[in-house]
PDB file of C-alpha atoms and ligand atoms in Angstrom:
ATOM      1  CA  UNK A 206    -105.925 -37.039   1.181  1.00 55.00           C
ATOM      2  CA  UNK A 207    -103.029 -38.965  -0.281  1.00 64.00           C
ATOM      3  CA  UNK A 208    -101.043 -41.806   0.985  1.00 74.00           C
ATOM      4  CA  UNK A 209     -98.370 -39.339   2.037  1.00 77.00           C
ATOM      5  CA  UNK A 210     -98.944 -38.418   5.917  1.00 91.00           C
ATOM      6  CA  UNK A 211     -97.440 -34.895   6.823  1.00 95.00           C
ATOM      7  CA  UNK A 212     -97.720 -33.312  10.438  1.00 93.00           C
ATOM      8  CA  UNK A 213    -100.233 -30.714   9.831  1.00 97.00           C
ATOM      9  CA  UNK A 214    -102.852 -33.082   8.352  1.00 95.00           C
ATOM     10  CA  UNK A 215    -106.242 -32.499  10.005  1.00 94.00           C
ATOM     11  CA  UNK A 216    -104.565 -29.930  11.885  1.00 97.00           C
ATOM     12  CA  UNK A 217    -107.385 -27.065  12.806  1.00 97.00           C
ATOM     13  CA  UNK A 218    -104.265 -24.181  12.325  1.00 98.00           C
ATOM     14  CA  UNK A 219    -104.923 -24.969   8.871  1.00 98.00           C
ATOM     15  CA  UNK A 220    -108.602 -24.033   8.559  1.00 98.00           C
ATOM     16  CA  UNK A 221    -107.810 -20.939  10.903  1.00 97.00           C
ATOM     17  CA  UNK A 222    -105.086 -19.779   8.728  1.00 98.00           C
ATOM     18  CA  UNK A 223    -106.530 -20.635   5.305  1.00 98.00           C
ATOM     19  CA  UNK A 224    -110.034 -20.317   5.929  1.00 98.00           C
ATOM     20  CA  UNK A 225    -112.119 -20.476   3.079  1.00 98.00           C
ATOM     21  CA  UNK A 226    -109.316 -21.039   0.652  1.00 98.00           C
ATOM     22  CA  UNK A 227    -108.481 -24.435   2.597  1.00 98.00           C
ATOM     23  CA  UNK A 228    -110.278 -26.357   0.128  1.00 98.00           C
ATOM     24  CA  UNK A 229    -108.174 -25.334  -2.985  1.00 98.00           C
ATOM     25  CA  UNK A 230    -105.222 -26.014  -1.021  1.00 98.00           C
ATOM     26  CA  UNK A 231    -105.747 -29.305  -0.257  1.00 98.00           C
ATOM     27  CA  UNK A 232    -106.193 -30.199  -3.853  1.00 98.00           C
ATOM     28  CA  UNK A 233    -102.479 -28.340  -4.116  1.00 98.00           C
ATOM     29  CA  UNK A 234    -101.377 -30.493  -1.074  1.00 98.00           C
ATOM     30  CA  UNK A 235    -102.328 -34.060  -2.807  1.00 97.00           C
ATOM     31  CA  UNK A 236    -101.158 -33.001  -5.970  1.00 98.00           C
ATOM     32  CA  UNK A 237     -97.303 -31.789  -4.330  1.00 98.00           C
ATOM     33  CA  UNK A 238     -97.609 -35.327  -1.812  1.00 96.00           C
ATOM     34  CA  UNK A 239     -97.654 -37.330  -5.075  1.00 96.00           C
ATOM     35  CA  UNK A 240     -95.750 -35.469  -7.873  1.00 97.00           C
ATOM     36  CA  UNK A 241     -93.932 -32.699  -6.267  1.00 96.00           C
ATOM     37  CA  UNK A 242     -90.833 -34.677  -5.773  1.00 96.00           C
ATOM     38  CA  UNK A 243     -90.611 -36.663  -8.442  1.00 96.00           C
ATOM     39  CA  UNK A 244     -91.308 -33.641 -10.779  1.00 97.00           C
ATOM     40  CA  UNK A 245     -88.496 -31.520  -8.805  1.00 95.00           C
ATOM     41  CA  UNK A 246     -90.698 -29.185  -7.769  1.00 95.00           C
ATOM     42  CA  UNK A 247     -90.076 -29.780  -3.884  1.00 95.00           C
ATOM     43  CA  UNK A 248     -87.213 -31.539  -2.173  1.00 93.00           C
ATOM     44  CA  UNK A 249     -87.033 -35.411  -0.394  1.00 92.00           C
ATOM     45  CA  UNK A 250     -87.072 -34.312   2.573  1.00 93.00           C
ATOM     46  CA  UNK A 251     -89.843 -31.954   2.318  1.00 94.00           C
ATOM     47  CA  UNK A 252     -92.682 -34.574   1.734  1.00 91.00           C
ATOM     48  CA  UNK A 253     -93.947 -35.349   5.095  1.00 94.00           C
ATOM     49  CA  UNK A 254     -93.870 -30.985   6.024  1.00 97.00           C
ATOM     50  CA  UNK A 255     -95.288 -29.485   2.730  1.00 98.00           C
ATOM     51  CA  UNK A 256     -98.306 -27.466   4.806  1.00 98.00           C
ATOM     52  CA  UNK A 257     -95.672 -25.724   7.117  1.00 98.00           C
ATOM     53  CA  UNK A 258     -92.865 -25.294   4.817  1.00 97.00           C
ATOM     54  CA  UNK A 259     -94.548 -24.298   1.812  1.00 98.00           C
ATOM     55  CA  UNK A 260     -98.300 -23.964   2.285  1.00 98.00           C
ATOM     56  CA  UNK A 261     -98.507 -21.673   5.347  1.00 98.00           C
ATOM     57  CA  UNK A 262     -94.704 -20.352   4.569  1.00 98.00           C
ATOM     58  CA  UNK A 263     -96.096 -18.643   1.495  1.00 98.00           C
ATOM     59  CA  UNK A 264     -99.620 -17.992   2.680  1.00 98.00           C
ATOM     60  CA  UNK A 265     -97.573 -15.678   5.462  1.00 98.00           C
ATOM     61  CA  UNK A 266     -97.509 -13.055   2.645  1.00 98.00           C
ATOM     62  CA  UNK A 267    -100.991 -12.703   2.097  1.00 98.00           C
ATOM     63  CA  UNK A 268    -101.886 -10.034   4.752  1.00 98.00           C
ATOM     64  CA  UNK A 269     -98.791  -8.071   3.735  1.00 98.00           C
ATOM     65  CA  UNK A 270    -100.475  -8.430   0.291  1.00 98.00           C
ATOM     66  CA  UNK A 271    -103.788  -7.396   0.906  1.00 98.00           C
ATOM     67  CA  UNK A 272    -102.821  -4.175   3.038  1.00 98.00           C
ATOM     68  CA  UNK A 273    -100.309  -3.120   0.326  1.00 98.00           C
ATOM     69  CA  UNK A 274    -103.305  -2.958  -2.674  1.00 98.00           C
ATOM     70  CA  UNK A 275    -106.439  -2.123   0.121  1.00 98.00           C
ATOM     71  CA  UNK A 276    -106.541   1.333  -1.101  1.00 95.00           C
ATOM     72  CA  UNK A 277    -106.242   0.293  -4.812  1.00 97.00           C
ATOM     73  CA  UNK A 278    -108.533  -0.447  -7.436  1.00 95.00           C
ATOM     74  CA  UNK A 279    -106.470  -2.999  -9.428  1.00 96.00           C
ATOM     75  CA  UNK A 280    -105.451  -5.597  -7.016  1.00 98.00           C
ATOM     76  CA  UNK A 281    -102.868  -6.723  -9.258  1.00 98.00           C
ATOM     77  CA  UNK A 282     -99.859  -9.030  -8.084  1.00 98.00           C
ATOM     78  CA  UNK A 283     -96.743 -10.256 -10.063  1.00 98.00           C
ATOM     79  CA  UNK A 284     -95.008 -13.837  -8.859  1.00 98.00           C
ATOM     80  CA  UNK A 285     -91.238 -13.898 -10.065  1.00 98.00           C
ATOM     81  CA  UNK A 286     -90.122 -16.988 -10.001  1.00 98.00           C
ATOM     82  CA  UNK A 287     -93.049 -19.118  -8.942  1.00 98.00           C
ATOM     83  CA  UNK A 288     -91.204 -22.576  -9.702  1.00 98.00           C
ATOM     84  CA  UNK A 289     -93.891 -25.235  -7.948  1.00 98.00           C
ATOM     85  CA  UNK A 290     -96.216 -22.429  -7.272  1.00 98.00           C
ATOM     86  CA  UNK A 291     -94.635 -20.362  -4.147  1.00 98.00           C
ATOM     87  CA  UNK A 292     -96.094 -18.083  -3.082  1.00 98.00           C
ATOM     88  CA  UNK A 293     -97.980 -17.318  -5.818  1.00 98.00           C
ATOM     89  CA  UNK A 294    -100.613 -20.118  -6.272  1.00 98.00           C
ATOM     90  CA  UNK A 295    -101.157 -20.221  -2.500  1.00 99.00           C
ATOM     91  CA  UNK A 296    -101.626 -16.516  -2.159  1.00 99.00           C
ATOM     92  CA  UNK A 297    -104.048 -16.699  -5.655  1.00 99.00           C
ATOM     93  CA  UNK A 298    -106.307 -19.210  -3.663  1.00 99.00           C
ATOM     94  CA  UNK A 299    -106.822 -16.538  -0.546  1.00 98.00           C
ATOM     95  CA  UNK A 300    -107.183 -13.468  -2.486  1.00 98.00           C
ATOM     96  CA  UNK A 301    -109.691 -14.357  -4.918  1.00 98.00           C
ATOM     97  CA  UNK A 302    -110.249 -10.933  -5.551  1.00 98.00           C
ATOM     98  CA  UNK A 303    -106.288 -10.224  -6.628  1.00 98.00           C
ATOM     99  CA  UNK A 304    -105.194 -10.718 -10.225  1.00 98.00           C
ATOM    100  CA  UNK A 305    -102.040 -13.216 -10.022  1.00 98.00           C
ATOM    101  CA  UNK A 306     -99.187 -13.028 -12.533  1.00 98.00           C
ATOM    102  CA  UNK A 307     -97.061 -15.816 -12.299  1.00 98.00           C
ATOM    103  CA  UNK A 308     -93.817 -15.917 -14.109  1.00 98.00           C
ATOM    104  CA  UNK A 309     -91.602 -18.575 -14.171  1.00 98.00           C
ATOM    105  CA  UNK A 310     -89.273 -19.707 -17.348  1.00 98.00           C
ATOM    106  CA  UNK A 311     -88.642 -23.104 -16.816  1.00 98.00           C
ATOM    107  CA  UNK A 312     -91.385 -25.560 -19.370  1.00 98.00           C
ATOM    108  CA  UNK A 313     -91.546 -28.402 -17.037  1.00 98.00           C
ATOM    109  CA  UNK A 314     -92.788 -25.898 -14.236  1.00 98.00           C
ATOM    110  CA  UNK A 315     -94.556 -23.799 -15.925  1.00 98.00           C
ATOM    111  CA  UNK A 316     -96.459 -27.020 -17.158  1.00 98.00           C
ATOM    112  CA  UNK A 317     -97.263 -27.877 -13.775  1.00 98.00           C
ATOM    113  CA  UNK A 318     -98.386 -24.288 -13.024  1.00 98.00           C
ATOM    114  CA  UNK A 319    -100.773 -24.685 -15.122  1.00 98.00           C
ATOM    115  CA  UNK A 320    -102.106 -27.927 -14.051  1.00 98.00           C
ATOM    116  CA  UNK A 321    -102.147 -26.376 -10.737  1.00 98.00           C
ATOM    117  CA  UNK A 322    -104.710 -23.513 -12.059  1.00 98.00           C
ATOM    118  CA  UNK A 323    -107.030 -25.828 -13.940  1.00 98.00           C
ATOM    119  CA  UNK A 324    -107.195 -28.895 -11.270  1.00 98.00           C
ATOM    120  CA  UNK A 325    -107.639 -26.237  -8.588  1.00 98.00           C
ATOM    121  CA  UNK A 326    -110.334 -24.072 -10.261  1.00 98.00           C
ATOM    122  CA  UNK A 327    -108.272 -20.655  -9.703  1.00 98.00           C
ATOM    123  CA  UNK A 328    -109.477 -18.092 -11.695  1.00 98.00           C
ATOM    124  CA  UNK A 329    -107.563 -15.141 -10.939  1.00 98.00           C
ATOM    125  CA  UNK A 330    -104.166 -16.660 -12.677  1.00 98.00           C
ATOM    126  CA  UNK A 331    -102.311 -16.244 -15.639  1.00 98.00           C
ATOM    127  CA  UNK A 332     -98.872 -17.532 -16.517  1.00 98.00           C
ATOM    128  CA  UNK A 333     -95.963 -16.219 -18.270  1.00 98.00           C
ATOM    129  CA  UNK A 334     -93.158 -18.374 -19.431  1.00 98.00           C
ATOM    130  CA  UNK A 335     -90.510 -16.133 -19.091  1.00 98.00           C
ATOM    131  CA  UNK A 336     -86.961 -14.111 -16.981  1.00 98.00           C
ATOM    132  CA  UNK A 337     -88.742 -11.310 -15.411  1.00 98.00           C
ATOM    133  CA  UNK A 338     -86.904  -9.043 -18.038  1.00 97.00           C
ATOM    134  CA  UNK A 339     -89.161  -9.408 -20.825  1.00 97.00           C
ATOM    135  CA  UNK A 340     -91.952  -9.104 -18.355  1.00 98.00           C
ATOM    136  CA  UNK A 341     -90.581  -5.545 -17.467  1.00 97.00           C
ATOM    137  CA  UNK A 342     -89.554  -4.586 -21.123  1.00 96.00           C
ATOM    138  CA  UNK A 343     -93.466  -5.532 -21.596  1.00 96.00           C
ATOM    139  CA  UNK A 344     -95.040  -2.634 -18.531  1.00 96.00           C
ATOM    140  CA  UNK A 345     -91.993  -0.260 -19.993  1.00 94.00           C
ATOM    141  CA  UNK A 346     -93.671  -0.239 -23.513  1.00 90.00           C
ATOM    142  CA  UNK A 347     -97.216  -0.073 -21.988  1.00 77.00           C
ATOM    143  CA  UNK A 348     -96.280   2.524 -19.965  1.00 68.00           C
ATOM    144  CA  UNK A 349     -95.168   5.205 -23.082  1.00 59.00           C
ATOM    145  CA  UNK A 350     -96.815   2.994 -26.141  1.00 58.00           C
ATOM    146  CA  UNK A 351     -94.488   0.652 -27.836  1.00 59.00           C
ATOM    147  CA  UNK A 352     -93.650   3.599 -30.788  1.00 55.00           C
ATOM    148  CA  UNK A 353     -90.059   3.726 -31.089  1.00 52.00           C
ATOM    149  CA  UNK A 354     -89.425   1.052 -28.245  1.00 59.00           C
ATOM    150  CA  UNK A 355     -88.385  -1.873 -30.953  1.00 65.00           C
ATOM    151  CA  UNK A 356     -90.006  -5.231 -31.408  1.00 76.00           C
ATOM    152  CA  UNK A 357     -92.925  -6.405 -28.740  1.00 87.00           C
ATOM    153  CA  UNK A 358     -91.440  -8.158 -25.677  1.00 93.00           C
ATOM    154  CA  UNK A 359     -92.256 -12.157 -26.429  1.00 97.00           C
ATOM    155  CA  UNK A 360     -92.341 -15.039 -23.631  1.00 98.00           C
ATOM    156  CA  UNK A 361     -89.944 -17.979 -24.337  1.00 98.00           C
ATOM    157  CA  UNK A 362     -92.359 -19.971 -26.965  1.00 97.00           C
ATOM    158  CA  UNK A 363     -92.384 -16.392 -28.666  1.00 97.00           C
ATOM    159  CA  UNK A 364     -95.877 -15.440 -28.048  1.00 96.00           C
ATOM    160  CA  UNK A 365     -96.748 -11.584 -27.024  1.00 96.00           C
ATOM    161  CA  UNK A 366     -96.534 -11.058 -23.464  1.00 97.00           C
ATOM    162  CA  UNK A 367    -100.051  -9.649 -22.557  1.00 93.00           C
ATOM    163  CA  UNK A 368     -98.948  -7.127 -19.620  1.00 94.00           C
ATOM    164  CA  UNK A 369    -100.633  -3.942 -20.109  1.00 89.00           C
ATOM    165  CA  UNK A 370    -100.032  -2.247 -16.904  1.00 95.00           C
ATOM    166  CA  UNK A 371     -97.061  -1.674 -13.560  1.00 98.00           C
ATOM    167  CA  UNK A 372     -98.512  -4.063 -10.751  1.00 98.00           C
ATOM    168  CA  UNK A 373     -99.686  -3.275  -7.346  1.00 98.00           C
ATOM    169  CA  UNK A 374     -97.571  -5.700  -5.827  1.00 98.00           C
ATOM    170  CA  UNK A 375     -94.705  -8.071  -6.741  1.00 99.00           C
ATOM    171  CA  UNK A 376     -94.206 -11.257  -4.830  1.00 98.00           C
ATOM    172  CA  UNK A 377     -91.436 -14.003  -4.552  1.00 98.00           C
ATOM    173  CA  UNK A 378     -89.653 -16.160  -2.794  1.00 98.00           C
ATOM    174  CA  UNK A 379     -86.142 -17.932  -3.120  1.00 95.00           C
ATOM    175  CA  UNK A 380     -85.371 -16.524  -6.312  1.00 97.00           C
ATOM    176  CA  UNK A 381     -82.115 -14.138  -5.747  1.00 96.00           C
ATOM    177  CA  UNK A 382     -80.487 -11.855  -3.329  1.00 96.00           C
ATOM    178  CA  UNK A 383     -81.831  -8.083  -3.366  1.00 97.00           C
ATOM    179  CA  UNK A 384     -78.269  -7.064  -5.231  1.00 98.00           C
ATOM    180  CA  UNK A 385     -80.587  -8.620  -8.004  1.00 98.00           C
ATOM    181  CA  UNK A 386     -83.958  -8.856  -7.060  1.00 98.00           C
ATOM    182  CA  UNK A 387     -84.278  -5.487  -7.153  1.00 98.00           C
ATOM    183  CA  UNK A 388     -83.892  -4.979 -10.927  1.00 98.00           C
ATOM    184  CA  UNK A 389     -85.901  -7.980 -11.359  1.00 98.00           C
ATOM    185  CA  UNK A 390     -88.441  -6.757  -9.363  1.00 98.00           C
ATOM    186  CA  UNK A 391     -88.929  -3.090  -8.386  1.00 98.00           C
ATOM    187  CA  UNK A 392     -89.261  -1.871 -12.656  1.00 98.00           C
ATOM    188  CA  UNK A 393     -92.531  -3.838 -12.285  1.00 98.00           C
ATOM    189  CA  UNK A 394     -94.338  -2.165  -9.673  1.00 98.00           C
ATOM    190  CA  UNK A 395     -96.792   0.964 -10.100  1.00 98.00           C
ATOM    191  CA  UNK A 396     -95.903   4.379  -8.048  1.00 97.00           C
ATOM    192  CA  UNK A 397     -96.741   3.279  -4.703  1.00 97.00           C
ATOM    193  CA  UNK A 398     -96.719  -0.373  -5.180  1.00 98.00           C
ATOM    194  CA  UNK A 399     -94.641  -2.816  -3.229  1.00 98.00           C
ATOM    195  CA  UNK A 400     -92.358  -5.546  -3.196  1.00 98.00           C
ATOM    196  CA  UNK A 401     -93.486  -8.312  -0.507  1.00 98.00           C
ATOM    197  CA  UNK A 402     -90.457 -10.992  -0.645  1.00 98.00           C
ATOM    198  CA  UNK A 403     -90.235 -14.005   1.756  1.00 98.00           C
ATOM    199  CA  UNK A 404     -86.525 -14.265   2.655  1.00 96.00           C
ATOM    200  CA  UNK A 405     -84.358 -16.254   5.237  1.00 91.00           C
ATOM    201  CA  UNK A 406     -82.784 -14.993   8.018  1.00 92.00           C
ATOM    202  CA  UNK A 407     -80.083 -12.697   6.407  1.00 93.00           C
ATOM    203  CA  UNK A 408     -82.975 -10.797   4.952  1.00 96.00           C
ATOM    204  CA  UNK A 409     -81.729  -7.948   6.805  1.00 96.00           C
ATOM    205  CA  UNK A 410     -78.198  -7.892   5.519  1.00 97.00           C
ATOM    206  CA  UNK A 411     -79.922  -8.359   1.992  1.00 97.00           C
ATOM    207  CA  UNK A 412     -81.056  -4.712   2.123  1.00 97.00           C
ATOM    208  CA  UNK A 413     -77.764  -3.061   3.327  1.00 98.00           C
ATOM    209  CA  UNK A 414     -75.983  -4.807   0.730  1.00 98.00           C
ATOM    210  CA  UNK A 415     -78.552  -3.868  -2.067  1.00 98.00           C
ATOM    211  CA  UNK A 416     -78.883  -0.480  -0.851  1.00 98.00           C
ATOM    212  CA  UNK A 417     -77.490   1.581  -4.294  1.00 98.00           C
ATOM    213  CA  UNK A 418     -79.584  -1.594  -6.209  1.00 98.00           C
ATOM    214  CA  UNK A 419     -82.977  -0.788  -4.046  1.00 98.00           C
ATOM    215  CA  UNK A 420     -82.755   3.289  -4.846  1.00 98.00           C
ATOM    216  CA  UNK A 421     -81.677   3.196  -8.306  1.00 98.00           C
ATOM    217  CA  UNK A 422     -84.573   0.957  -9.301  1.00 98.00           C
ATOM    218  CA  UNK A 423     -87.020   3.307  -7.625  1.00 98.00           C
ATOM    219  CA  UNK A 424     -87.740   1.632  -4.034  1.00 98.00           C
ATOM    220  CA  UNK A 425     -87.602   3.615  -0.939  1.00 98.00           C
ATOM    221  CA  UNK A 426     -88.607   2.361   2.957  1.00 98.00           C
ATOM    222  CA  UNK A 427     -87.011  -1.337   2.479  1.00 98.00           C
ATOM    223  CA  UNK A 428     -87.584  -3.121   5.572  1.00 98.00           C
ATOM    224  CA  UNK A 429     -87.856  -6.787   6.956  1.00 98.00           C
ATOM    225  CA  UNK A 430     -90.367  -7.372   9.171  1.00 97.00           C
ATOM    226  CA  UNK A 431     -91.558 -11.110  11.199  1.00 96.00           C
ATOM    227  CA  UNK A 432     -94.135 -13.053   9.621  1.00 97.00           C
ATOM    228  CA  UNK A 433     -96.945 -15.212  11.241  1.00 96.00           C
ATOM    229  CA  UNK A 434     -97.326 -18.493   9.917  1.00 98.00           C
ATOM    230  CA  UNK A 435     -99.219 -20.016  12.289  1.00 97.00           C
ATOM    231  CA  UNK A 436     -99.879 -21.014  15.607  1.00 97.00           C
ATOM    232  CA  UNK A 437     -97.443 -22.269  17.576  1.00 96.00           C
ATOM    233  CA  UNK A 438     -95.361 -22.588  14.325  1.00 97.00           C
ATOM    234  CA  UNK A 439     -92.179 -20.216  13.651  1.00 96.00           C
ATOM    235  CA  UNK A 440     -92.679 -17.163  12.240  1.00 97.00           C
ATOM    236  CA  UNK A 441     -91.061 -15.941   8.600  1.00 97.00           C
ATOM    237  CA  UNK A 442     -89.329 -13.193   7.472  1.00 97.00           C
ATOM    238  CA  UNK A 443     -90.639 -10.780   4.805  1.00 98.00           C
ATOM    239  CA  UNK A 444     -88.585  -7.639   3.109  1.00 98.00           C
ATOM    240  CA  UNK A 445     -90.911  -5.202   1.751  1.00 98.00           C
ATOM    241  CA  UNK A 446     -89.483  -2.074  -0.247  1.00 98.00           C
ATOM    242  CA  UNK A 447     -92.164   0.597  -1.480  1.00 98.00           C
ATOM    243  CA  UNK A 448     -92.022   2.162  -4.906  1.00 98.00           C
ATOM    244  CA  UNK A 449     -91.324   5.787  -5.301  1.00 97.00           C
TER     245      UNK A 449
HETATM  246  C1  SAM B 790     -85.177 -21.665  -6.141  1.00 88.70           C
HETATM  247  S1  SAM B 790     -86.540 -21.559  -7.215  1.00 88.70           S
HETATM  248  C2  SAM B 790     -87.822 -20.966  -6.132  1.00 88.70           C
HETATM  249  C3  SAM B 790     -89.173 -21.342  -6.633  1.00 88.70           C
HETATM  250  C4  SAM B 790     -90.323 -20.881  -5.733  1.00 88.70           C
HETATM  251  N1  SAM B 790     -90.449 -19.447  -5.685  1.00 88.70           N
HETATM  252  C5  SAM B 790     -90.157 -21.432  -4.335  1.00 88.70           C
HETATM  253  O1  SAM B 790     -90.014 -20.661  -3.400  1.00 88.70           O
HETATM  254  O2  SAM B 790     -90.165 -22.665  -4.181  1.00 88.70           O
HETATM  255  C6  SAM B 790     -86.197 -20.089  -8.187  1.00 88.70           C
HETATM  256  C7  SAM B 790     -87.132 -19.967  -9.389  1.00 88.70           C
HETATM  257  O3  SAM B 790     -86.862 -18.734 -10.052  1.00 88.70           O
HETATM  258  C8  SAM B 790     -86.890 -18.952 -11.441  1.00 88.70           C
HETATM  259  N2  SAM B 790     -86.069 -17.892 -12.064  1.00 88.70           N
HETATM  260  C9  SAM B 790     -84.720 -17.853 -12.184  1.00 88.70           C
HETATM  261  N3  SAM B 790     -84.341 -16.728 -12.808  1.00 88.70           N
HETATM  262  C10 SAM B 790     -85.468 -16.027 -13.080  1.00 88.70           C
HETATM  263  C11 SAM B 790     -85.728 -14.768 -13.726  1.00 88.70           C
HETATM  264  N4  SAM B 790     -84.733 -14.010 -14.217  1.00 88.70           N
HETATM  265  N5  SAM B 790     -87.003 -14.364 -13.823  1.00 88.70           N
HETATM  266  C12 SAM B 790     -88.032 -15.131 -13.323  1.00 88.70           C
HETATM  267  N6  SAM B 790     -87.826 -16.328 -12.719  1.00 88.70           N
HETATM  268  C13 SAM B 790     -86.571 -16.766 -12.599  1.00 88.70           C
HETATM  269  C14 SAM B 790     -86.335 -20.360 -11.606  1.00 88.70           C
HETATM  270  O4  SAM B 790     -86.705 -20.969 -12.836  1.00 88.70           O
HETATM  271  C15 SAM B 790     -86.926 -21.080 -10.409  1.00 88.70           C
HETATM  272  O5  SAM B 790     -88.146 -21.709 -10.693  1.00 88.70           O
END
């Protein structure tokens, strides 16, 4: 616990929603109570509702996630964008049996990331400093073998970006509208893989605007549908789009 009271503390939605990864979490929850504002990562007015708005906001994804790679064998998820670790460190600590990519390309937060990982014990997380670009110029070249594709696709300290393969899933949340997200997002997935995106309310109007931007970067069936975050709490919105 820290000296920081927020509404859902001792609440029991959170052990019914997080279950076993509750424990993790609440390391997470101290750690964003005490440093998250200072450090930027989460606004003022965001201290005393950091289980609801971020917490069990992301952790909303994680079904989506798990029925999207249940008939895969590499559970493999990319994060674009993670910033202070949404969704992607919450959704690491449920699925301990997904490999998480996060990728964020700001120091300071990818600094804390990492922090995150090692004071939580996650071991299903690695980090890349980097625009999801390079990330995607990384599963291009692994995809055909880097001959004739020019110079290996670095992070932003200029070390080798060790992706080897498309993922099963891509994740995010508050990072860009689809007109954008798409290209960010949808050259990183596998045939068959998905995009699960947590998005506000003009999710749907995201999709009809990005429509040319969705099928020219390979995603078909894009669709928004509600998202439980818990209890009695409101629900989310996520946009999925499939990969041709
Ligand atoms: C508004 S923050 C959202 C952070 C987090 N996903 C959340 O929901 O709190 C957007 C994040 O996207 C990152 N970002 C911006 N452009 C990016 C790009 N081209 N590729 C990957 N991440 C990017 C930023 O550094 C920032 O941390």
């Amino acid at each position: 616990m820290s000296d920081v009271h927020d509404e859902l503390d001792g609440s029991p939605i959170l052990e019914e929603v997080l279950g076993d990864a509750l424990d993790k979490l609440k390391v997470f929850h101290v750690k964003l109570a005490t440093e998250g504002e200072p450090r930027g990562l989460i606004g003022p007015r965001d201290v005393g509702i950091i289980w609801e708005r971020h917490i069990l906001n992301s952790a909303a994804i994680v079904p989506f996630v798990r029925e999207a790679t249940s008939k895969r064998q590499f559970k493999t998820v990319a994060d674009i964008g993670s910033g202070g670790g949404f969704p992607g460190i919450v959704a690491a600590a449920c699925l301990p049996d997904h490999r998480f990519t996060l990728v964020e390309p700001m120091e300071r937060r990818v600094e804390w990331l990492h922090e995150c990982v090692d004071e939580m014990g996650l071991e299903n997380v690695s980090i890349v400093r980097s625009r999801a670009d390079a990330v995607i110029a990384a599963v291009r070249g692994s995809k055909g073998g880097r001959k004739g594709r020019g110079a290996e696709p670095v992070d932003l300290d200029g070390n080798p970006i060790h992706v080897t393969h498309p993922f099963a899933v891509v994740t995010c949340r508050a990072v860009a509208p689809m007109t954008k997200l798409s290209g960010w997002t949808l050259p990183l997935l596998d045939k068959g893989g998905r995009l699960v995106a947590l998005k506000g309310r003009s999710a749907q109007d995201e999709i009809v605007k990005a429509a040319k931007e969705i099928s020219e970067n390979g995603g078909i069936h894009p669709r928004v549908v509600d998202a439980e975050v818990g209890p009695g709490l409101e629900s989310t919105h996520v946009l999925m789009v499939d990969k041709r």
